[in-house]
Short mmCIF file of N, CA, C and O in Angstrom, two decimals:
data_model
loop_
_atom_site.label_atom_id
_atom_site.label_comp_id
_atom_site.label_asym_id
_atom_site.label_seq_id
_atom_site.Cartn_x
_atom_site.Cartn_y
_atom_site.Cartn_z
N MET A 1 18.50 -5.66 9.12
CA MET A 1 17.51 -6.25 8.24
C MET A 1 18.18 -7.33 7.41
O MET A 1 19.21 -7.10 6.82
N SER A 2 17.60 -8.51 7.36
CA SER A 2 18.22 -9.57 6.57
C SER A 2 17.84 -9.42 5.11
O SER A 2 16.81 -8.87 4.77
N ARG A 3 18.70 -9.91 4.26
CA ARG A 3 18.47 -9.86 2.82
C ARG A 3 18.70 -11.26 2.27
O ARG A 3 19.34 -12.08 2.89
N CYS A 4 18.15 -11.52 1.11
CA CYS A 4 18.35 -12.82 0.49
C CYS A 4 18.58 -12.61 -0.99
O CYS A 4 18.32 -11.56 -1.52
N ALA A 5 19.08 -13.63 -1.66
CA ALA A 5 19.39 -13.54 -3.08
C ALA A 5 18.71 -14.67 -3.82
O ALA A 5 18.71 -15.80 -3.36
N PHE A 6 18.15 -14.35 -4.99
CA PHE A 6 17.61 -15.38 -5.85
C PHE A 6 18.69 -15.76 -6.83
O PHE A 6 19.27 -14.90 -7.48
N VAL A 7 18.99 -17.02 -6.94
CA VAL A 7 20.09 -17.48 -7.78
C VAL A 7 19.57 -17.82 -9.17
O VAL A 7 18.74 -18.71 -9.33
N PRO A 8 20.03 -17.09 -10.20
CA PRO A 8 19.57 -17.36 -11.56
C PRO A 8 20.32 -18.53 -12.18
O PRO A 8 21.31 -19.00 -11.63
N SER A 9 19.83 -18.96 -13.34
CA SER A 9 20.51 -20.01 -14.09
C SER A 9 21.90 -19.53 -14.47
O SER A 9 22.09 -18.36 -14.79
N ALA A 10 22.86 -20.41 -14.44
CA ALA A 10 24.25 -20.05 -14.71
C ALA A 10 24.41 -19.47 -16.11
O ALA A 10 23.93 -20.04 -17.09
N GLY A 11 25.06 -18.31 -16.18
CA GLY A 11 25.43 -17.71 -17.45
C GLY A 11 24.33 -17.00 -18.20
O GLY A 11 24.60 -16.29 -19.14
N THR A 12 23.07 -17.16 -17.82
CA THR A 12 21.99 -16.55 -18.60
C THR A 12 21.51 -15.25 -18.02
O THR A 12 20.91 -14.45 -18.72
N GLY A 13 21.73 -15.03 -16.70
CA GLY A 13 21.19 -13.85 -16.07
C GLY A 13 19.70 -13.96 -15.81
O GLY A 13 19.05 -13.03 -15.40
N ARG A 14 19.13 -15.13 -16.10
CA ARG A 14 17.70 -15.35 -15.91
C ARG A 14 17.50 -16.45 -14.88
O ARG A 14 18.27 -17.39 -14.79
N GLY A 15 16.44 -16.33 -14.12
CA GLY A 15 16.13 -17.34 -13.13
C GLY A 15 15.58 -18.59 -13.78
O GLY A 15 15.19 -18.59 -14.92
N ARG A 16 15.56 -19.67 -13.01
CA ARG A 16 14.95 -20.89 -13.51
C ARG A 16 13.94 -21.35 -12.50
O ARG A 16 13.99 -20.96 -11.33
N ALA A 17 13.00 -22.14 -12.93
CA ALA A 17 11.96 -22.63 -12.03
C ALA A 17 12.57 -23.63 -11.05
O ALA A 17 13.41 -24.45 -11.42
N PHE A 18 12.17 -23.54 -9.80
CA PHE A 18 12.65 -24.42 -8.75
C PHE A 18 11.46 -25.09 -8.09
O PHE A 18 10.37 -24.54 -8.05
N SER A 19 11.67 -26.26 -7.54
CA SER A 19 10.67 -26.85 -6.67
C SER A 19 10.65 -26.00 -5.40
O SER A 19 11.52 -25.18 -5.16
N ALA A 20 9.65 -26.19 -4.56
CA ALA A 20 9.55 -25.40 -3.33
C ALA A 20 10.81 -25.55 -2.48
O ALA A 20 11.32 -24.58 -1.94
N ASN A 21 11.32 -26.78 -2.36
CA ASN A 21 12.52 -27.00 -1.54
C ASN A 21 13.76 -26.37 -2.15
O ASN A 21 14.55 -25.75 -1.46
N SER A 22 13.93 -26.52 -3.47
CA SER A 22 15.12 -25.95 -4.08
C SER A 22 15.02 -24.43 -4.15
O SER A 22 16.03 -23.74 -4.11
N ALA A 23 13.81 -23.89 -4.24
CA ALA A 23 13.64 -22.43 -4.24
C ALA A 23 14.07 -21.87 -2.90
O ALA A 23 14.75 -20.85 -2.83
N ARG A 24 13.69 -22.54 -1.82
CA ARG A 24 14.10 -22.10 -0.49
C ARG A 24 15.62 -22.17 -0.36
O ARG A 24 16.25 -21.30 0.22
N ALA A 25 16.21 -23.22 -0.92
CA ALA A 25 17.66 -23.36 -0.85
C ALA A 25 18.35 -22.29 -1.67
O ALA A 25 19.46 -21.87 -1.35
N ALA A 26 17.69 -21.80 -2.73
CA ALA A 26 18.29 -20.79 -3.60
C ALA A 26 18.23 -19.41 -2.98
O ALA A 26 18.97 -18.52 -3.35
N LEU A 27 17.34 -19.20 -2.02
CA LEU A 27 17.27 -17.92 -1.34
C LEU A 27 18.28 -17.93 -0.20
O LEU A 27 18.11 -18.60 0.80
N LEU A 28 19.37 -17.23 -0.40
CA LEU A 28 20.50 -17.28 0.52
C LEU A 28 20.55 -16.03 1.36
O LEU A 28 20.30 -14.93 0.88
N SER A 29 20.93 -16.17 2.61
CA SER A 29 21.10 -15.02 3.48
C SER A 29 22.34 -14.25 3.07
O SER A 29 23.40 -14.82 2.87
N VAL A 30 22.19 -12.95 2.90
CA VAL A 30 23.31 -12.09 2.51
C VAL A 30 23.33 -10.89 3.45
O VAL A 30 22.35 -10.18 3.56
N ASP A 31 24.44 -10.67 4.13
CA ASP A 31 24.58 -9.52 5.02
C ASP A 31 25.36 -8.42 4.32
O ASP A 31 26.15 -8.67 3.42
N HIS A 32 25.14 -7.19 4.73
CA HIS A 32 25.91 -6.04 4.28
C HIS A 32 25.82 -5.84 2.77
O HIS A 32 26.82 -5.62 2.10
N ALA A 33 24.62 -5.89 2.22
CA ALA A 33 24.45 -5.69 0.79
C ALA A 33 23.30 -4.71 0.57
O ALA A 33 22.50 -4.48 1.46
N THR A 34 23.24 -4.13 -0.61
CA THR A 34 22.13 -3.24 -0.93
C THR A 34 21.24 -3.93 -1.94
O THR A 34 21.69 -4.81 -2.69
N PRO A 35 19.95 -3.57 -2.01
CA PRO A 35 19.02 -4.28 -2.89
C PRO A 35 19.40 -4.25 -4.36
O PRO A 35 19.05 -5.15 -5.10
N ASP A 36 20.08 -3.20 -4.84
CA ASP A 36 20.39 -3.13 -6.26
C ASP A 36 21.77 -3.66 -6.59
O ASP A 36 22.26 -3.51 -7.69
N THR A 37 22.41 -4.29 -5.64
CA THR A 37 23.73 -4.87 -5.86
C THR A 37 23.60 -6.29 -6.39
O THR A 37 22.80 -7.06 -5.90
N LEU A 38 24.39 -6.61 -7.37
CA LEU A 38 24.42 -7.99 -7.84
C LEU A 38 25.50 -8.73 -7.08
O LEU A 38 26.64 -8.30 -7.02
N ALA A 39 25.13 -9.84 -6.48
CA ALA A 39 26.09 -10.65 -5.73
C ALA A 39 26.95 -11.44 -6.71
O ALA A 39 26.66 -11.51 -7.89
N ALA A 40 27.98 -12.06 -6.20
CA ALA A 40 28.85 -12.90 -7.03
C ALA A 40 28.00 -13.95 -7.73
O ALA A 40 27.13 -14.55 -7.13
N GLY A 41 28.23 -14.14 -9.00
CA GLY A 41 27.47 -15.11 -9.76
C GLY A 41 26.20 -14.54 -10.33
O GLY A 41 25.42 -15.24 -10.95
N GLY A 42 25.94 -13.25 -10.15
CA GLY A 42 24.78 -12.63 -10.76
C GLY A 42 23.48 -12.79 -10.00
O GLY A 42 22.42 -12.57 -10.54
N ALA A 43 23.52 -13.19 -8.74
CA ALA A 43 22.30 -13.37 -7.95
C ALA A 43 21.70 -12.01 -7.63
O ALA A 43 22.39 -11.10 -7.21
N LEU A 44 20.41 -11.87 -7.83
CA LEU A 44 19.71 -10.63 -7.54
C LEU A 44 19.35 -10.61 -6.06
O LEU A 44 18.69 -11.52 -5.56
N LEU A 45 19.82 -9.59 -5.35
CA LEU A 45 19.57 -9.51 -3.91
C LEU A 45 18.17 -9.00 -3.63
O LEU A 45 17.69 -8.11 -4.31
N HIS A 46 17.57 -9.56 -2.60
CA HIS A 46 16.23 -9.15 -2.17
C HIS A 46 16.31 -8.50 -0.80
O HIS A 46 17.15 -8.86 0.02
N GLU A 47 15.41 -7.58 -0.58
CA GLU A 47 15.27 -6.96 0.73
C GLU A 47 13.90 -7.36 1.29
O GLU A 47 12.88 -7.22 0.61
N GLN A 48 13.89 -7.88 2.50
CA GLN A 48 12.62 -8.24 3.12
C GLN A 48 11.81 -6.98 3.36
O GLN A 48 12.37 -5.92 3.66
N VAL A 49 10.48 -7.10 3.20
CA VAL A 49 9.59 -5.96 3.41
C VAL A 49 8.48 -6.35 4.37
O VAL A 49 8.19 -7.53 4.56
N ARG A 50 7.88 -5.34 4.97
CA ARG A 50 6.72 -5.57 5.83
C ARG A 50 5.48 -5.53 4.96
O ARG A 50 5.12 -4.48 4.43
N SER A 51 4.85 -6.69 4.81
CA SER A 51 3.67 -6.80 3.97
C SER A 51 2.96 -8.10 4.30
O SER A 51 3.61 -9.10 4.61
N SER A 52 1.65 -8.09 4.19
CA SER A 52 0.90 -9.32 4.44
C SER A 52 1.01 -10.29 3.27
O SER A 52 0.80 -11.49 3.43
N ASN A 53 1.36 -9.80 2.06
CA ASN A 53 1.46 -10.66 0.88
C ASN A 53 2.88 -10.81 0.35
O ASN A 53 3.25 -11.86 -0.15
N VAL A 54 3.67 -9.75 0.42
CA VAL A 54 4.99 -9.73 -0.18
C VAL A 54 6.05 -10.03 0.87
O VAL A 54 6.08 -9.40 1.92
N ARG A 55 6.91 -11.01 0.60
CA ARG A 55 7.99 -11.37 1.52
C ARG A 55 9.22 -10.50 1.30
O ARG A 55 9.82 -10.00 2.24
N SER A 56 9.64 -10.36 0.02
CA SER A 56 10.85 -9.59 -0.27
C SER A 56 10.80 -9.05 -1.69
O SER A 56 10.05 -9.55 -2.54
N VAL A 57 11.64 -8.04 -1.93
CA VAL A 57 11.71 -7.39 -3.25
C VAL A 57 13.18 -7.26 -3.62
O VAL A 57 14.00 -6.86 -2.79
N GLY A 58 13.49 -7.59 -4.85
CA GLY A 58 14.84 -7.40 -5.39
C GLY A 58 14.78 -6.54 -6.63
O GLY A 58 13.78 -6.57 -7.35
N TYR A 59 15.82 -5.78 -6.86
CA TYR A 59 15.84 -4.92 -8.05
C TYR A 59 17.27 -4.74 -8.54
O TYR A 59 18.19 -4.54 -7.74
N SER A 60 17.44 -4.81 -9.85
CA SER A 60 18.72 -4.49 -10.49
C SER A 60 18.49 -3.28 -11.37
O SER A 60 17.76 -3.36 -12.37
N GLN A 61 19.08 -2.15 -10.98
CA GLN A 61 18.94 -0.93 -11.77
C GLN A 61 19.60 -1.09 -13.13
O GLN A 61 19.08 -0.63 -14.13
N GLN A 62 20.73 -1.78 -13.15
CA GLN A 62 21.46 -1.98 -14.41
C GLN A 62 20.63 -2.81 -15.39
O GLN A 62 20.56 -2.50 -16.57
N GLU A 63 19.99 -3.87 -14.91
CA GLU A 63 19.21 -4.75 -15.78
C GLU A 63 17.75 -4.36 -15.86
O GLU A 63 17.01 -4.91 -16.67
N ARG A 64 17.32 -3.42 -14.99
CA ARG A 64 15.91 -2.98 -14.92
C ARG A 64 14.98 -4.17 -14.67
O ARG A 64 13.94 -4.32 -15.29
N VAL A 65 15.39 -5.01 -13.72
CA VAL A 65 14.64 -6.21 -13.37
C VAL A 65 14.14 -6.07 -11.93
O VAL A 65 14.92 -5.76 -11.02
N LEU A 66 12.85 -6.32 -11.74
CA LEU A 66 12.22 -6.31 -10.43
C LEU A 66 11.78 -7.73 -10.11
O LEU A 66 11.11 -8.36 -10.93
N GLU A 67 12.19 -8.25 -8.97
CA GLU A 67 11.72 -9.56 -8.51
C GLU A 67 10.93 -9.37 -7.24
O GLU A 67 11.33 -8.62 -6.36
N VAL A 68 9.82 -10.09 -7.16
CA VAL A 68 8.96 -10.02 -5.99
C VAL A 68 8.71 -11.45 -5.50
O VAL A 68 8.26 -12.31 -6.26
N ALA A 69 9.05 -11.69 -4.23
CA ALA A 69 8.79 -12.99 -3.60
C ALA A 69 7.60 -12.81 -2.66
O ALA A 69 7.56 -11.88 -1.86
N PHE A 70 6.63 -13.71 -2.79
CA PHE A 70 5.42 -13.65 -1.98
C PHE A 70 5.48 -14.66 -0.84
O PHE A 70 6.16 -15.68 -0.95
N HIS A 71 4.75 -14.39 0.22
CA HIS A 71 4.70 -15.31 1.35
C HIS A 71 4.16 -16.67 0.92
O HIS A 71 4.50 -17.70 1.52
N SER A 72 3.35 -16.72 -0.14
CA SER A 72 2.79 -17.97 -0.64
C SER A 72 3.85 -18.86 -1.28
O SER A 72 3.59 -20.03 -1.56
N GLY A 73 5.05 -18.31 -1.54
CA GLY A 73 6.13 -19.10 -2.11
C GLY A 73 6.49 -18.74 -3.54
O GLY A 73 7.55 -19.11 -4.03
N GLY A 74 5.63 -18.04 -4.25
CA GLY A 74 5.91 -17.65 -5.62
C GLY A 74 6.90 -16.51 -5.71
O GLY A 74 6.92 -15.62 -4.86
N VAL A 75 7.75 -16.56 -6.74
CA VAL A 75 8.69 -15.48 -7.03
C VAL A 75 8.45 -15.09 -8.49
O VAL A 75 8.47 -15.94 -9.38
N TYR A 76 8.21 -13.79 -8.70
CA TYR A 76 7.94 -13.27 -10.04
C TYR A 76 9.00 -12.27 -10.43
O TYR A 76 9.43 -11.45 -9.62
N ARG A 77 9.42 -12.33 -11.69
CA ARG A 77 10.43 -11.42 -12.23
C ARG A 77 9.77 -10.56 -13.31
O ARG A 77 9.24 -11.07 -14.29
N TYR A 78 9.82 -9.25 -13.11
CA TYR A 78 9.28 -8.27 -14.05
C TYR A 78 10.44 -7.60 -14.75
O TYR A 78 11.43 -7.23 -14.12
N VAL A 79 10.34 -7.42 -16.07
CA VAL A 79 11.44 -6.86 -16.85
C VAL A 79 11.13 -5.46 -17.34
O VAL A 79 9.97 -5.07 -17.49
N ASP A 80 12.19 -4.69 -17.58
CA ASP A 80 12.14 -3.32 -18.07
C ASP A 80 11.39 -2.38 -17.13
O ASP A 80 10.62 -1.53 -17.55
N VAL A 81 11.63 -2.56 -15.83
CA VAL A 81 10.98 -1.75 -14.80
C VAL A 81 11.91 -0.60 -14.41
O VAL A 81 13.05 -0.83 -14.00
N PRO A 82 11.45 0.65 -14.54
CA PRO A 82 12.29 1.80 -14.18
C PRO A 82 12.60 1.84 -12.69
O PRO A 82 11.82 1.37 -11.86
N ALA A 83 13.73 2.45 -12.35
CA ALA A 83 14.16 2.54 -10.95
C ALA A 83 13.15 3.28 -10.09
O ALA A 83 12.95 2.94 -8.92
N ASP A 84 12.47 4.29 -10.66
CA ASP A 84 11.51 5.05 -9.85
C ASP A 84 10.31 4.21 -9.43
O ASP A 84 9.71 4.45 -8.39
N VAL A 85 9.97 3.18 -10.23
CA VAL A 85 8.89 2.28 -9.84
C VAL A 85 9.32 1.44 -8.63
O VAL A 85 8.55 1.26 -7.68
N HIS A 86 10.55 0.95 -8.65
CA HIS A 86 11.07 0.21 -7.51
C HIS A 86 11.10 1.08 -6.27
O HIS A 86 10.69 0.67 -5.19
N THR A 87 11.59 2.31 -6.41
CA THR A 87 11.66 3.24 -5.28
C THR A 87 10.27 3.50 -4.70
O THR A 87 10.08 3.47 -3.48
N ALA A 88 9.29 3.72 -5.57
CA ALA A 88 7.93 3.97 -5.11
C ALA A 88 7.33 2.73 -4.44
O ALA A 88 6.63 2.85 -3.42
N LEU A 89 7.63 1.54 -4.96
CA LEU A 89 7.15 0.30 -4.35
C LEU A 89 7.69 0.17 -2.93
O LEU A 89 6.94 -0.14 -2.00
N MET A 90 8.98 0.41 -2.76
CA MET A 90 9.58 0.26 -1.45
C MET A 90 9.05 1.29 -0.45
O MET A 90 9.04 1.03 0.75
N ALA A 91 8.59 2.45 -0.94
CA ALA A 91 8.05 3.49 -0.06
C ALA A 91 6.54 3.34 0.16
O ALA A 91 5.99 3.98 1.06
N ALA A 92 5.89 2.51 -0.62
CA ALA A 92 4.43 2.38 -0.54
C ALA A 92 4.01 1.75 0.78
O ALA A 92 4.62 0.77 1.23
N PRO A 93 2.95 2.27 1.40
CA PRO A 93 2.47 1.68 2.65
C PRO A 93 1.88 0.28 2.44
O PRO A 93 1.93 -0.55 3.34
N SER A 94 1.34 0.02 1.24
CA SER A 94 0.81 -1.31 0.91
C SER A 94 1.53 -1.81 -0.34
O SER A 94 1.26 -1.35 -1.45
N LYS A 95 2.45 -2.76 -0.15
CA LYS A 95 3.21 -3.30 -1.28
C LYS A 95 2.30 -4.03 -2.27
O LYS A 95 2.42 -3.87 -3.47
N GLY A 96 1.36 -4.82 -1.73
CA GLY A 96 0.45 -5.57 -2.60
C GLY A 96 -0.43 -4.66 -3.43
O GLY A 96 -0.64 -4.89 -4.63
N ARG A 97 -0.96 -3.61 -2.82
CA ARG A 97 -1.81 -2.66 -3.56
C ARG A 97 -0.99 -1.94 -4.62
O ARG A 97 -1.45 -1.76 -5.76
N PHE A 98 0.24 -1.55 -4.29
CA PHE A 98 1.09 -0.88 -5.27
C PHE A 98 1.37 -1.81 -6.45
O PHE A 98 1.27 -1.40 -7.61
N LEU A 99 1.72 -3.06 -6.17
CA LEU A 99 1.98 -4.02 -7.25
C LEU A 99 0.77 -4.18 -8.16
O LEU A 99 0.89 -4.20 -9.38
N ALA A 100 -0.41 -4.30 -7.55
CA ALA A 100 -1.63 -4.49 -8.33
C ALA A 100 -1.92 -3.28 -9.23
O ALA A 100 -2.36 -3.45 -10.37
N ARG A 101 -1.66 -2.09 -8.73
CA ARG A 101 -2.01 -0.88 -9.48
C ARG A 101 -0.95 -0.44 -10.47
O ARG A 101 -1.27 0.10 -11.53
N PHE A 102 0.34 -0.64 -10.14
CA PHE A 102 1.38 -0.02 -10.95
C PHE A 102 2.38 -0.99 -11.58
O PHE A 102 3.24 -0.55 -12.35
N VAL A 103 2.29 -2.28 -11.27
CA VAL A 103 3.25 -3.23 -11.83
C VAL A 103 2.55 -4.33 -12.63
O VAL A 103 2.84 -4.52 -13.81
N LYS A 104 1.64 -5.04 -11.99
CA LYS A 104 0.93 -6.13 -12.67
C LYS A 104 0.16 -5.59 -13.87
O LYS A 104 -0.54 -4.60 -13.78
N GLY A 105 0.33 -6.26 -15.00
CA GLY A 105 -0.36 -5.85 -16.22
C GLY A 105 0.34 -4.74 -16.99
O GLY A 105 -0.06 -4.41 -18.09
N ARG A 106 1.40 -4.16 -16.41
CA ARG A 106 2.13 -3.08 -17.08
C ARG A 106 3.51 -3.52 -17.57
O ARG A 106 4.08 -2.90 -18.45
N TYR A 107 4.05 -4.56 -16.94
CA TYR A 107 5.39 -5.04 -17.28
C TYR A 107 5.33 -6.53 -17.59
O TYR A 107 4.60 -7.27 -16.95
N VAL A 108 6.15 -6.94 -18.54
CA VAL A 108 6.26 -8.36 -18.87
C VAL A 108 6.88 -9.06 -17.67
O VAL A 108 7.81 -8.56 -17.04
N TYR A 109 6.34 -10.22 -17.33
CA TYR A 109 6.84 -10.95 -16.17
C TYR A 109 6.82 -12.43 -16.46
O TYR A 109 6.24 -12.90 -17.45
N ARG A 110 7.50 -13.15 -15.59
CA ARG A 110 7.40 -14.62 -15.59
C ARG A 110 7.60 -15.10 -14.17
O ARG A 110 8.29 -14.48 -13.37
N ARG A 111 6.97 -16.21 -13.89
CA ARG A 111 7.13 -16.82 -12.57
C ARG A 111 8.43 -17.60 -12.59
O ARG A 111 8.65 -18.42 -13.49
N VAL A 112 9.29 -17.35 -11.63
CA VAL A 112 10.60 -18.02 -11.62
C VAL A 112 10.70 -19.10 -10.57
O VAL A 112 11.63 -19.89 -10.60
N SER A 113 9.75 -19.15 -9.64
CA SER A 113 9.70 -20.26 -8.68
C SER A 113 8.35 -20.24 -7.96
O SER A 113 7.63 -19.27 -8.00
N GLY A 114 8.12 -21.36 -7.28
CA GLY A 114 6.90 -21.48 -6.47
C GLY A 114 5.79 -21.96 -7.28
O GLY A 114 4.69 -21.98 -7.22
#
């Protein structure tokens, strides 16, 4: 399974808005990594998922940050998300339905690209 990383702004631990082309360039292929591992430079790793709406999901247990990349190109970062919510999302048969019911409107978020 391929994985990708969203590259945050240098030194802040937070993502920055990218144009569509630069956002694609910021999503880097990473082999042999786990979704909750921070890559060199603090990039949050994403795991591709099977979903009609969601392309990939990244999570940092240490920072309690959930990132969701959609097929439409948008990437959203949710803060203060417990690990069990990430685990349940990854196990959910419908990622979009899970996000709508248990994440959206419950956690502070910001759009980081797209």
